Short mmCIF file of N, CA and C in Angstrom, two decimals:
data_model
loop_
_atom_site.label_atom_id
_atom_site.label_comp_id
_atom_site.label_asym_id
_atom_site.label_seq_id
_atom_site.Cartn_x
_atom_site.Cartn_y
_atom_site.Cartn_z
N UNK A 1 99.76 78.12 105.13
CA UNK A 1 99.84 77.75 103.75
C UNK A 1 98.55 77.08 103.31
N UNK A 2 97.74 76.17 104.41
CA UNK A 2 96.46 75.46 103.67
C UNK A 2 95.25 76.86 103.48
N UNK A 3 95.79 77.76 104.18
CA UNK A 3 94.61 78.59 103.93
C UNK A 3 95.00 79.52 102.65
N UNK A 4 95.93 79.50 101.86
CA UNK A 4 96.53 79.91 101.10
C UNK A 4 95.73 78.96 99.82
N UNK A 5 95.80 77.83 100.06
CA UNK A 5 95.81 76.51 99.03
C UNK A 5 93.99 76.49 99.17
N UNK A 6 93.22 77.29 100.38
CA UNK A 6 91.84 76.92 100.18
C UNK A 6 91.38 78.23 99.37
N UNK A 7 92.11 78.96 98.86
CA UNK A 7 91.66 80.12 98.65
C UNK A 7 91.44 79.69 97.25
N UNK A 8 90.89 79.22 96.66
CA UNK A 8 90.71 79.08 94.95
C UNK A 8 90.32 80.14 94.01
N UNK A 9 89.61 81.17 94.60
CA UNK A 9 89.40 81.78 93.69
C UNK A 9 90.05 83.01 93.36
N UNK A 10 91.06 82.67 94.02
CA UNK A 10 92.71 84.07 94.22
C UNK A 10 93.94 83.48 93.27
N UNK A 11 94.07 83.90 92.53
CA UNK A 11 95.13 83.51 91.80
C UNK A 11 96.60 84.01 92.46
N UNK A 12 96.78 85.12 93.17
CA UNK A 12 97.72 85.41 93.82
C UNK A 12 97.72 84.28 95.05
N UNK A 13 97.11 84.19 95.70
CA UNK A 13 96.63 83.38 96.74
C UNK A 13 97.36 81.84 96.20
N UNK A 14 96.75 81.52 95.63
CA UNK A 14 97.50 79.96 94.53
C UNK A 14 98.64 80.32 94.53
N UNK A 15 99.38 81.09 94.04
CA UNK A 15 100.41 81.46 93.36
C UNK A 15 101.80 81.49 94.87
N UNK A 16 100.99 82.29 95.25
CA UNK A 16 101.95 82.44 96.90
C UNK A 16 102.01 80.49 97.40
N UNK A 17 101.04 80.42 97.70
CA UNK A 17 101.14 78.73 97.77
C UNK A 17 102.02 77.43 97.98
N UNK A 18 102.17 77.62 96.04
CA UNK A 18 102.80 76.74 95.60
C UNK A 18 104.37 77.61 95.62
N UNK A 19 104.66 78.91 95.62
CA UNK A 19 105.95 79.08 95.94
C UNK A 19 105.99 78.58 97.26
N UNK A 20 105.50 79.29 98.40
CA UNK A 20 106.10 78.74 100.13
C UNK A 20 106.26 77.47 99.65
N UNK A 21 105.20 76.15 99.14
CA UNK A 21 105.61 74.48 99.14
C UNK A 21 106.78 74.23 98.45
N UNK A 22 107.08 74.91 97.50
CA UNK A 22 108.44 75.09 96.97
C UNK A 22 109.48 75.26 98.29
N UNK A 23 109.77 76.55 98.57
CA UNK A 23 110.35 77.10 99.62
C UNK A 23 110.37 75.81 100.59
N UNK A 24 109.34 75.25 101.35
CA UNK A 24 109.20 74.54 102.18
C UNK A 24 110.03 73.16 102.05
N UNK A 25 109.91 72.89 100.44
CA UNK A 25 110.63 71.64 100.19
C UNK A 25 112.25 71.69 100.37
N UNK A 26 112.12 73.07 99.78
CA UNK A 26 113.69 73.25 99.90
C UNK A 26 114.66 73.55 101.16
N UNK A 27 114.11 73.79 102.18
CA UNK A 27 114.46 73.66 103.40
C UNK A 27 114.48 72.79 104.36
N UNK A 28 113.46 71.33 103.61
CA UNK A 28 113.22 70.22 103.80
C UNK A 28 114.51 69.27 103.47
N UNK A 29 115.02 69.96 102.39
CA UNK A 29 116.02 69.27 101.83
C UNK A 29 117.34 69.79 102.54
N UNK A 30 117.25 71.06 102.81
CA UNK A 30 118.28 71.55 103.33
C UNK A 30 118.39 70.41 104.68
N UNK A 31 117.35 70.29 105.37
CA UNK A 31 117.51 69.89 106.26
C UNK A 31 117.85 68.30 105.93
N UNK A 32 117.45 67.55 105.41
CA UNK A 32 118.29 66.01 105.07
C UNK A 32 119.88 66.05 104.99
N UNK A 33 120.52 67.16 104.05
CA UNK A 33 121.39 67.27 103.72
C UNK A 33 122.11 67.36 105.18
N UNK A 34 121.99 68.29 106.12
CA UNK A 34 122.54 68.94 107.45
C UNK A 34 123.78 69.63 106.85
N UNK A 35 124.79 69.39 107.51
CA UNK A 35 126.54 69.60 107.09
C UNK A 35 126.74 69.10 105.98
N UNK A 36 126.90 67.65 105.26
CA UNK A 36 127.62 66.85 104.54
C UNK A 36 127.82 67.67 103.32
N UNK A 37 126.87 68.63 102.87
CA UNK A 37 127.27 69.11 101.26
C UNK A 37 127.27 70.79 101.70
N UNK A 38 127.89 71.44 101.99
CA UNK A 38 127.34 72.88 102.26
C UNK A 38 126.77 73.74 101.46
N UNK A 39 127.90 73.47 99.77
CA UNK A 39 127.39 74.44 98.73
C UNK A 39 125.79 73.82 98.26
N UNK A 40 125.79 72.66 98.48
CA UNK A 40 124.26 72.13 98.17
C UNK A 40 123.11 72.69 98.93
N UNK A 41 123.42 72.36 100.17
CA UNK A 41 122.42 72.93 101.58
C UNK A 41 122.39 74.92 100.86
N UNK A 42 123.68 75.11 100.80
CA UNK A 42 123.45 76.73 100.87
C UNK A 42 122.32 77.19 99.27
N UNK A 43 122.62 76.22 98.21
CA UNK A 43 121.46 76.51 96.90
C UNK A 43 120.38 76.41 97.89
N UNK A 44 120.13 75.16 98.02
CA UNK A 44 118.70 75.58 98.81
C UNK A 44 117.88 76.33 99.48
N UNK A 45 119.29 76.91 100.31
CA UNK A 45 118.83 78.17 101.36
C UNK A 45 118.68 79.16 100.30
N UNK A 46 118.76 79.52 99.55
CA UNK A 46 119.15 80.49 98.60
C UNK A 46 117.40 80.55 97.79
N UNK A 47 117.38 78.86 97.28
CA UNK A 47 116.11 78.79 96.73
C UNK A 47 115.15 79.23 97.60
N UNK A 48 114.59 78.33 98.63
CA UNK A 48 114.08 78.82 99.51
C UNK A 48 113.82 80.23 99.52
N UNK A 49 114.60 81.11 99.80
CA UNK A 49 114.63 82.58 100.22
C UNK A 49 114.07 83.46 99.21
N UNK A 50 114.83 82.54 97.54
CA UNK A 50 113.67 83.33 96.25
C UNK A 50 112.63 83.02 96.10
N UNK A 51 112.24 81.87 96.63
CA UNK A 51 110.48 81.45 96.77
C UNK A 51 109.56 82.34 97.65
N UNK A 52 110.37 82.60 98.85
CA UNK A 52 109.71 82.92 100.01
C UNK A 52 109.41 84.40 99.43
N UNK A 53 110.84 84.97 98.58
CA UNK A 53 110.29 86.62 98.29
C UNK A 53 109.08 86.39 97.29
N UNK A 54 109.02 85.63 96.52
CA UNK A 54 108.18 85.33 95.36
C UNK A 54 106.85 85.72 95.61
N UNK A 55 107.05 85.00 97.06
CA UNK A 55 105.40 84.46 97.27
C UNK A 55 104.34 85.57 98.21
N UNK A 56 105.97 86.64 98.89
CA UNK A 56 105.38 87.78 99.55
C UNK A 56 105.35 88.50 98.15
N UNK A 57 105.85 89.14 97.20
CA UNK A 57 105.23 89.62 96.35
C UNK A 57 103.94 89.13 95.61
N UNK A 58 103.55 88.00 95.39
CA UNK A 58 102.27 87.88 95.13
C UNK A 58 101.32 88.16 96.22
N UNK A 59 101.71 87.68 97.58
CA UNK A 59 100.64 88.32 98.58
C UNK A 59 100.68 89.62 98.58
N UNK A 60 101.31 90.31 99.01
CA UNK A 60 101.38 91.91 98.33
C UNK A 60 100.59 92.89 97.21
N UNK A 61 100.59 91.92 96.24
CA UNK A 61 99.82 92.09 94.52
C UNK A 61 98.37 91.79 95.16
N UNK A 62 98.05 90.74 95.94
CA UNK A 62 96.23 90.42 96.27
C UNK A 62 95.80 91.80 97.03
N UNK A 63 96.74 92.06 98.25
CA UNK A 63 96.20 92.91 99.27
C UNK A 63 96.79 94.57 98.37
N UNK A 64 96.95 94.64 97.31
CA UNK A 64 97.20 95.83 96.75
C UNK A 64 97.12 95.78 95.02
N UNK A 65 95.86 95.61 94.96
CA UNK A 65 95.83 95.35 92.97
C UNK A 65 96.09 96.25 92.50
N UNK A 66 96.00 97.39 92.61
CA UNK A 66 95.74 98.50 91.87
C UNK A 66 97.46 99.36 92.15
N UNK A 67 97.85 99.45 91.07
CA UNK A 67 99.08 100.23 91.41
C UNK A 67 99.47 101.45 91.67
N UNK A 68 100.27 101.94 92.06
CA UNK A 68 100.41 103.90 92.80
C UNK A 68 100.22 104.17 91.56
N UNK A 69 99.71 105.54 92.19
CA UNK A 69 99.72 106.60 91.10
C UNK A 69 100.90 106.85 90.22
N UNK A 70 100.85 107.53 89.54
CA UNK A 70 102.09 107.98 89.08
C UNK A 70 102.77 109.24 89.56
N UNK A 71 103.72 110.12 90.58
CA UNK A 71 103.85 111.35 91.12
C UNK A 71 104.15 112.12 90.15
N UNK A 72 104.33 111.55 88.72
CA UNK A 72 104.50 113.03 87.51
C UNK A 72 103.24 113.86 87.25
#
């Protein structure tokens, strides 16, 4: 992730980033929580998991700018 966060002049790069620290927090939290709240712990896992896709689609978008052709 810091090599993610040194990349400044990537906006996808930024972007992926600050979702994983997202993601990261939220599994952070998951983890305080442990057992005691499940439906709470499970949002998190949940958040987490839409961050984490978030942030592979922006890495995805850097290592592929240009979009497919069109096959029509």
């Amino acid at each position: 992730m810091e090599r993610l966060h040194a990349d400044q002049g990537n906006d996808h790069s930024q972007s992926a980033a600050k979702l994983l620290t997202k993601a990261a927090e939220a599994l952070r939290a998951v983890a305080r929580l442990g057992s005691l709240l499940p439906v709470i712990s499970l949002w998190h896992l949940r958040t987490a998991l839409r961050q984490e896709a978030d942030a592979r689609g922006q890495l995805a978008a850097q290592s592929d700018p240009q979009p497919a052709a069109s096959l029509l």
